[in-house]
Amino acid sequence: MARIINFSAGPAVLPEEVLARAGDEMLDWRGTGMCVMEMSHRGKEFISIAAEAEKDLRELLAIPAGYKVLFLQGGATLQFAQIPMNLLGGKSKADYVVTGEWSKKAAKEAQAYCDVHIAASSEDKGFTYFPPQEAFKARSDAAYLHYCSNETIGGVEAHWIPKSDIPLVADASSHILSRPLEVSKFGLIYAGAQKNIGPAGLTIVIVRDELVGKAAKGTPSVMDYKQQAAADSMLNTPATYSIYVAGLVFKWLKQLGGLAEIEKRNVAKAKLLYDFLDGSSFFKNPVSKNDRSRMNVPFTLRDPKLDDEFLKGAEKQGMVQLKGHRSVGGMRASIYNAMPLAGVQQLVAYMKEFEAKHG
């Protein structure tokens, strides 16, 4: 059976080369006679897999010395609580920028642990833009400033890094590894793996050393960054297979030429789709042009009554998961690193046909 073109927002498409490699090693990883899923996380084989994955991630992102890299569980959503538990450090305040559903959820979760102040928001225009720096009203006595650098649902991406006098925290789940990133400007970066890194079940946390070791009293041991760092992210059994596949994805990215090269590819894919949308009178993207996501492209049809027909027609051509998030409706094409240019070309060709038929 031919592979479909999968526009899912997550769990998302993985590179075919990575899937093939994982398949080849399914029954026997490098002569061990066992699958990675069967390995002890304490054994030398898996420890080498995890260590190499961390090494390659550090190289890809050029993570400077002075940062811990943690391979955790619980998804990015668990970090909504884990971050205030670890970063408040005795303070009672944290600031949040709200630009979509995920940053809104993060701010709401943090309210259970501290006084949350909304430093900037784009809710006034339906989360269709990222606020400019001059709109930020952060408090100097807050423990950190949190924002979501790419909102998966609304398709809003920050193409610049906010300036902050307090530690900057970013939820980069849906665009991490899609372009180079200046890690040194952040106190903490976190990302669920199931979009651009690998299978669901793994969460990456990159945290500055000085922010580790400040967990609030009562923080569960598995949620304490210091304890996880001391145990090499193996305080309990980690998501071993997810870490293994993530490591294969890191190798794939390095072989392509790293993040500068994948960024070029992502720019080309996004431009192709946005150029079509901008030239169409039938389809529309609601996001401010300067803040459009390269990874998640929401769009609507002029007549919503045609949504089901559009989706059924796309599926007949082998394109799936184009339905928008239930909270906003419409359509959404997620075009992560592993989505080939040919997939976007086929989508645009279909959209042209559909518009010609119904426009």
Coordinates of C-alpha atoms in Angstrom, one line a residue:
M1 CA 0.0 0.0 0.0
A2 CA 1.3 3.5 -0.9
R3 CA 2.1 5.9 1.9
I4 CA -0.5 8.6 2.5
I5 CA 0.2 12.3 2.7
N6 CA -0.3 13.0 6.4
F7 CA -1.0 16.6 7.4
S8 CA -1.7 15.7 11.1
A9 CA -0.7 18.2 13.7
G10 CA 0.5 15.5 16.0
P11 CA 1.3 12.7 16.3
A12 CA 2.7 13.6 12.9
V13 CA 4.5 12.4 9.9
L14 CA 8.0 10.9 10.4
P15 CA 10.8 10.8 7.8
E16 CA 10.5 7.6 5.7
E17 CA 14.2 7.0 6.1
V18 CA 13.8 7.0 9.9
L19 CA 10.8 4.6 9.8
A20 CA 12.8 2.3 7.4
R21 CA 15.8 2.2 9.7
A22 CA 13.6 1.5 12.8
G23 CA 11.9 -1.3 10.9
D24 CA 15.2 -2.8 9.9
E25 CA 16.3 -2.8 13.6
M26 CA 12.9 -3.8 15.0
L27 CA 13.9 -7.5 15.8
D28 CA 17.6 -7.0 16.2
W29 CA 19.3 -3.7 17.2
R30 CA 22.9 -3.9 16.1
G31 CA 23.4 -7.6 16.8
T32 CA 21.9 -7.6 20.3
G33 CA 19.2 -10.0 19.2
M34 CA 16.5 -7.7 20.7
C35 CA 14.3 -4.7 19.9
V36 CA 15.0 -1.4 21.6
M37 CA 11.6 -1.7 23.2
E38 CA 12.8 -4.8 25.0
M39 CA 16.0 -3.3 26.4
S40 CA 16.6 -2.5 30.0
H41 CA 17.0 1.3 30.3
R42 CA 19.9 0.5 32.7
G43 CA 21.7 -1.6 30.2
K44 CA 24.8 -0.4 28.3
E45 CA 22.9 -0.7 25.0
F46 CA 20.1 1.8 25.8
I47 CA 22.4 4.1 27.8
S48 CA 24.5 4.5 24.6
I49 CA 21.3 5.2 22.6
A50 CA 20.2 7.9 25.0
A51 CA 23.7 9.5 25.3
E52 CA 24.1 9.7 21.5
A53 CA 20.6 11.2 21.1
E54 CA 21.5 13.9 23.6
K55 CA 24.9 14.5 21.9
D56 CA 23.2 14.9 18.5
L57 CA 20.5 17.2 19.8
R58 CA 23.1 19.4 21.5
E59 CA 25.0 19.6 18.2
L60 CA 21.9 20.4 16.1
L61 CA 20.7 23.2 18.3
A62 CA 24.2 24.3 19.3
I63 CA 23.2 24.1 22.9
P64 CA 25.9 26.0 24.9
A65 CA 27.6 24.7 28.0
G66 CA 25.6 25.4 31.1
Y67 CA 22.3 23.8 30.0
K68 CA 20.8 20.5 31.0
V69 CA 19.0 18.4 28.4
L70 CA 16.2 16.2 29.8
F71 CA 14.2 13.5 28.1
L72 CA 11.0 13.4 30.1
Q73 CA 7.4 12.1 29.9
G74 CA 4.0 13.6 30.4
G75 CA 3.9 15.7 27.2
A76 CA 4.3 19.4 27.0
T77 CA 1.1 19.7 29.0
L78 CA 2.7 18.3 32.1
Q79 CA 5.3 21.1 31.8
F80 CA 2.5 23.7 32.3
A81 CA 2.7 22.6 36.0
Q82 CA 6.3 21.4 36.2
I83 CA 7.7 24.7 35.1
P84 CA 6.2 26.8 38.0
M85 CA 7.0 24.0 40.4
N86 CA 10.7 24.2 39.4
L87 CA 11.3 27.8 38.4
L88 CA 9.4 29.9 40.9
G89 CA 12.3 29.5 43.4
G90 CA 10.5 31.0 46.3
K91 CA 8.9 33.8 44.2
S92 CA 5.1 34.1 43.9
K93 CA 4.8 35.6 40.4
A94 CA 5.1 34.5 36.8
D95 CA 4.3 36.3 33.6
Y96 CA 2.7 34.8 30.5
V97 CA 2.2 35.9 26.9
V98 CA -1.1 34.4 25.6
T99 CA -1.2 34.0 21.8
G100 CA -3.4 30.9 21.4
E101 CA -5.0 27.9 23.0
W102 CA -1.8 26.3 24.3
S103 CA -0.3 29.4 25.9
K104 CA -3.8 30.1 27.4
K105 CA -3.8 26.6 28.9
A106 CA -0.3 27.0 30.2
A107 CA -1.2 30.3 32.0
K108 CA -4.4 28.8 33.5
E109 CA -2.4 25.8 34.8
A110 CA 0.2 28.0 36.4
Q111 CA -2.5 29.9 38.4
A112 CA -2.6 26.9 40.8
Y113 CA 1.0 27.7 41.8
C114 CA 1.5 31.4 41.6
D115 CA 0.1 34.9 40.7
V116 CA -0.1 34.8 36.9
H117 CA 0.1 38.1 35.0
I118 CA -0.7 38.2 31.3
A119 CA 2.2 40.3 30.0
A120 CA 0.7 40.4 26.4
S121 CA -2.1 38.8 24.6
S122 CA -3.6 38.6 21.1
E123 CA -7.0 37.3 22.1
D124 CA -8.5 40.7 21.1
K125 CA -8.2 39.6 17.5
G126 CA -8.9 36.0 17.9
F127 CA -5.3 34.9 18.3
T128 CA -4.4 35.8 14.7
Y129 CA -1.1 37.6 15.5
F130 CA 1.9 37.7 17.8
P131 CA 2.1 40.8 20.0
P132 CA 5.0 43.2 19.2
Q133 CA 7.8 43.6 21.8
E134 CA 6.4 47.1 22.8
A135 CA 3.1 45.5 23.9
F136 CA 4.9 43.3 26.5
K137 CA 4.2 44.5 30.1
A138 CA 6.3 42.0 32.1
R139 CA 7.0 42.4 35.8
S140 CA 10.6 42.7 36.9
D141 CA 9.9 40.7 40.1
A142 CA 8.3 37.7 38.3
A143 CA 10.2 34.4 38.3
Y144 CA 10.0 34.0 34.5
L145 CA 8.3 35.0 31.3
H146 CA 6.5 32.2 29.3
Y147 CA 5.4 32.2 25.7
C148 CA 4.5 29.7 23.1
S149 CA 6.7 30.3 20.1
N150 CA 4.4 28.4 17.7
E151 CA 0.7 28.0 18.3
T152 CA -0.2 24.7 16.7
I153 CA -4.0 25.3 16.6
G154 CA -4.0 28.9 15.4
G155 CA -0.9 28.8 13.2
V156 CA 0.8 31.8 14.8
E157 CA 4.6 31.7 15.0
A158 CA 7.0 34.1 16.7
H159 CA 9.8 34.7 14.2
W160 CA 11.8 36.6 16.7
I161 CA 12.8 36.0 20.3
P162 CA 11.3 38.4 22.9
K163 CA 13.7 40.4 25.0
S164 CA 13.3 39.7 28.7
D165 CA 15.1 40.8 31.9
I166 CA 13.8 37.7 33.6
P167 CA 14.3 34.1 32.5
L168 CA 12.5 33.4 29.2
V169 CA 10.6 30.2 28.9
A170 CA 9.3 28.9 25.5
D171 CA 6.9 26.1 24.5
A172 CA 8.5 25.2 21.2
S173 CA 6.6 22.0 20.7
S174 CA 5.4 22.4 17.2
H175 CA 8.4 24.1 15.5
I176 CA 11.5 23.0 17.4
L177 CA 14.3 21.8 15.0
S178 CA 12.6 23.5 12.1
R179 CA 15.2 26.3 12.1
P180 CA 18.2 27.4 14.1
L181 CA 17.5 28.7 17.6
E182 CA 19.6 30.9 19.9
V183 CA 19.3 28.7 23.0
S184 CA 21.4 31.1 25.1
K185 CA 18.5 33.6 25.1
F186 CA 16.3 31.2 27.0
G187 CA 16.1 30.0 30.6
L188 CA 14.1 27.0 29.5
I189 CA 12.8 25.5 26.2
Y190 CA 10.4 22.6 26.2
A191 CA 8.7 20.6 23.4
G192 CA 6.6 17.5 23.1
A193 CA 8.2 15.1 20.6
Q194 CA 5.2 14.1 18.5
K195 CA 5.4 16.9 16.0
N196 CA 9.0 17.4 14.8
I197 CA 11.1 15.1 16.9
G198 CA 9.6 11.6 17.1
P199 CA 6.8 9.5 18.6
A200 CA 4.4 10.6 21.3
G201 CA 5.6 9.8 24.8
L202 CA 8.7 12.0 25.0
T203 CA 9.2 15.6 26.1
I204 CA 12.4 17.5 25.6
V205 CA 13.4 20.1 28.3
I206 CA 16.5 22.3 27.8
V207 CA 17.1 24.3 31.0
R208 CA 19.8 26.6 32.1
D209 CA 21.8 25.1 35.0
E210 CA 21.2 28.0 37.4
L211 CA 17.4 27.4 37.2
V212 CA 17.8 23.7 38.3
G213 CA 17.6 22.9 42.0
K214 CA 14.8 25.3 43.0
A215 CA 11.9 22.9 43.1
A216 CA 9.1 23.9 45.5
K217 CA 8.6 21.7 48.6
G218 CA 6.3 18.9 47.7
T219 CA 7.3 18.6 44.1
P220 CA 7.2 14.9 43.1
S221 CA 10.6 13.5 42.5
V222 CA 10.0 12.7 38.8
M223 CA 9.0 16.3 38.3
D224 CA 12.1 17.8 39.9
Y225 CA 14.5 18.9 37.2
K226 CA 17.5 18.5 39.5
Q227 CA 16.7 14.9 40.4
Q228 CA 16.0 14.0 36.7
A229 CA 19.2 15.7 35.6
A230 CA 21.2 13.8 38.3
A231 CA 19.7 10.5 37.0
D232 CA 20.3 11.3 33.3
S233 CA 16.5 11.5 32.8
M234 CA 16.2 7.9 34.1
L235 CA 14.9 8.5 37.6
N236 CA 12.2 6.0 36.5
T237 CA 11.9 4.1 33.2
P238 CA 12.0 6.6 30.4
A239 CA 10.2 6.5 27.1
T240 CA 12.9 4.3 25.6
Y241 CA 11.6 3.7 22.1
S242 CA 10.6 7.3 21.7
I243 CA 14.1 8.4 22.6
Y244 CA 15.5 5.9 20.2
V245 CA 13.4 7.1 17.3
A246 CA 14.1 10.7 18.2
G247 CA 17.8 9.9 18.0
L248 CA 17.3 8.6 14.4
V249 CA 15.5 11.8 13.5
F250 CA 18.4 13.8 14.9
K251 CA 20.8 11.7 12.7
W252 CA 18.5 12.3 9.7
L253 CA 18.6 16.1 10.2
K254 CA 22.3 16.1 10.6
Q255 CA 22.7 14.1 7.3
L256 CA 20.5 16.7 5.5
G257 CA 22.8 19.5 6.6
G258 CA 21.4 20.5 9.9
L259 CA 18.8 23.2 10.9
A260 CA 19.9 25.8 8.3
E261 CA 19.2 23.4 5.5
I262 CA 15.8 22.2 6.9
E263 CA 14.8 25.8 7.4
K264 CA 15.3 26.4 3.7
R265 CA 13.1 23.5 2.9
N266 CA 10.5 24.6 5.4
V267 CA 10.5 28.2 4.0
A268 CA 9.9 26.8 0.4
K269 CA 7.0 24.6 1.5
A270 CA 5.3 27.3 3.5
K271 CA 5.8 29.9 0.7
L272 CA 4.1 27.6 -1.8
L273 CA 1.0 27.2 0.3
Y274 CA 0.7 30.7 1.5
D275 CA 1.3 32.2 -2.0
F276 CA -1.6 30.1 -3.2
L277 CA -3.9 31.1 -0.3
D278 CA -3.0 34.8 -0.8
G279 CA -3.9 34.6 -4.5
S280 CA -7.2 32.8 -3.8
S281 CA -10.7 34.3 -3.4
F282 CA -12.0 31.0 -2.2
F283 CA -9.6 30.0 0.5
K284 CA -8.4 32.3 3.3
N285 CA -5.7 32.2 6.0
P286 CA -6.6 34.4 9.0
V287 CA -3.2 35.0 10.5
S288 CA -1.2 38.2 10.1
K289 CA 1.4 37.8 7.4
N290 CA 4.3 38.6 9.6
D291 CA 3.3 36.0 12.2
R292 CA 2.3 33.0 10.0
S293 CA 3.5 29.6 11.1
R294 CA 5.8 27.6 8.7
M295 CA 4.6 24.4 10.4
N296 CA 0.8 24.8 10.9
V297 CA -1.2 26.5 8.2
P298 CA -4.9 27.0 9.1
F299 CA -7.3 28.0 6.3
T300 CA -11.0 28.3 5.7
L301 CA -13.2 27.8 2.6
R302 CA -15.5 30.7 1.5
D303 CA -18.5 28.4 2.1
P304 CA -18.1 26.2 5.2
K305 CA -20.8 23.9 3.8
L306 CA -18.2 22.6 1.4
D307 CA -15.8 21.5 4.2
D308 CA -16.9 17.9 4.3
E309 CA -16.7 17.6 0.5
F310 CA -13.2 19.1 0.5
L311 CA -12.0 16.7 3.2
K312 CA -13.5 13.6 1.4
G313 CA -12.0 14.7 -1.9
A314 CA -8.6 15.2 -0.3
E315 CA -8.8 11.7 1.2
K316 CA -9.6 10.2 -2.1
Q317 CA -6.3 11.7 -3.4
G318 CA -4.4 10.2 -0.4
M319 CA -4.3 13.4 1.8
V320 CA -5.5 13.0 5.3
Q321 CA -5.8 14.9 8.6
L322 CA -6.6 18.3 7.0
K323 CA -9.6 19.0 9.3
G324 CA -8.9 22.0 11.6
H325 CA -8.8 21.8 15.4
R326 CA -12.2 21.3 16.9
S327 CA -11.9 24.6 18.8
V328 CA -11.5 26.7 15.6
G329 CA -12.9 24.6 12.8
G330 CA -11.9 25.0 9.1
M331 CA -8.9 23.3 7.8
R332 CA -5.2 23.0 8.9
A333 CA -2.2 21.6 7.0
S334 CA 0.7 20.8 9.3
I335 CA 3.8 20.7 7.2
Y336 CA 6.5 19.7 9.6
N337 CA 10.1 18.8 8.8
A338 CA 9.2 15.3 7.5
M339 CA 6.6 16.6 5.1
P340 CA 8.1 16.5 1.6
L341 CA 7.7 19.4 -0.8
A342 CA 5.8 17.0 -3.1
G343 CA 3.1 16.7 -0.4
V344 CA 2.5 20.4 -0.3
Q345 CA 2.5 20.6 -4.1
Q346 CA -0.2 17.9 -4.3
L347 CA -2.3 19.8 -1.7
V348 CA -2.0 23.0 -3.7
A349 CA -2.9 21.3 -6.9
Y350 CA -6.0 19.8 -5.3
M351 CA -7.0 23.1 -3.8
K352 CA -6.8 24.7 -7.3
E353 CA -9.0 22.0 -8.7
F354 CA -11.5 22.4 -5.9
E355 CA -11.6 26.2 -6.3
A356 CA -12.1 25.9 -10.0
K357 CA -15.0 23.5 -9.5
H358 CA -16.8 25.5 -6.7
G359 CA -15.4 29.0 -6.9

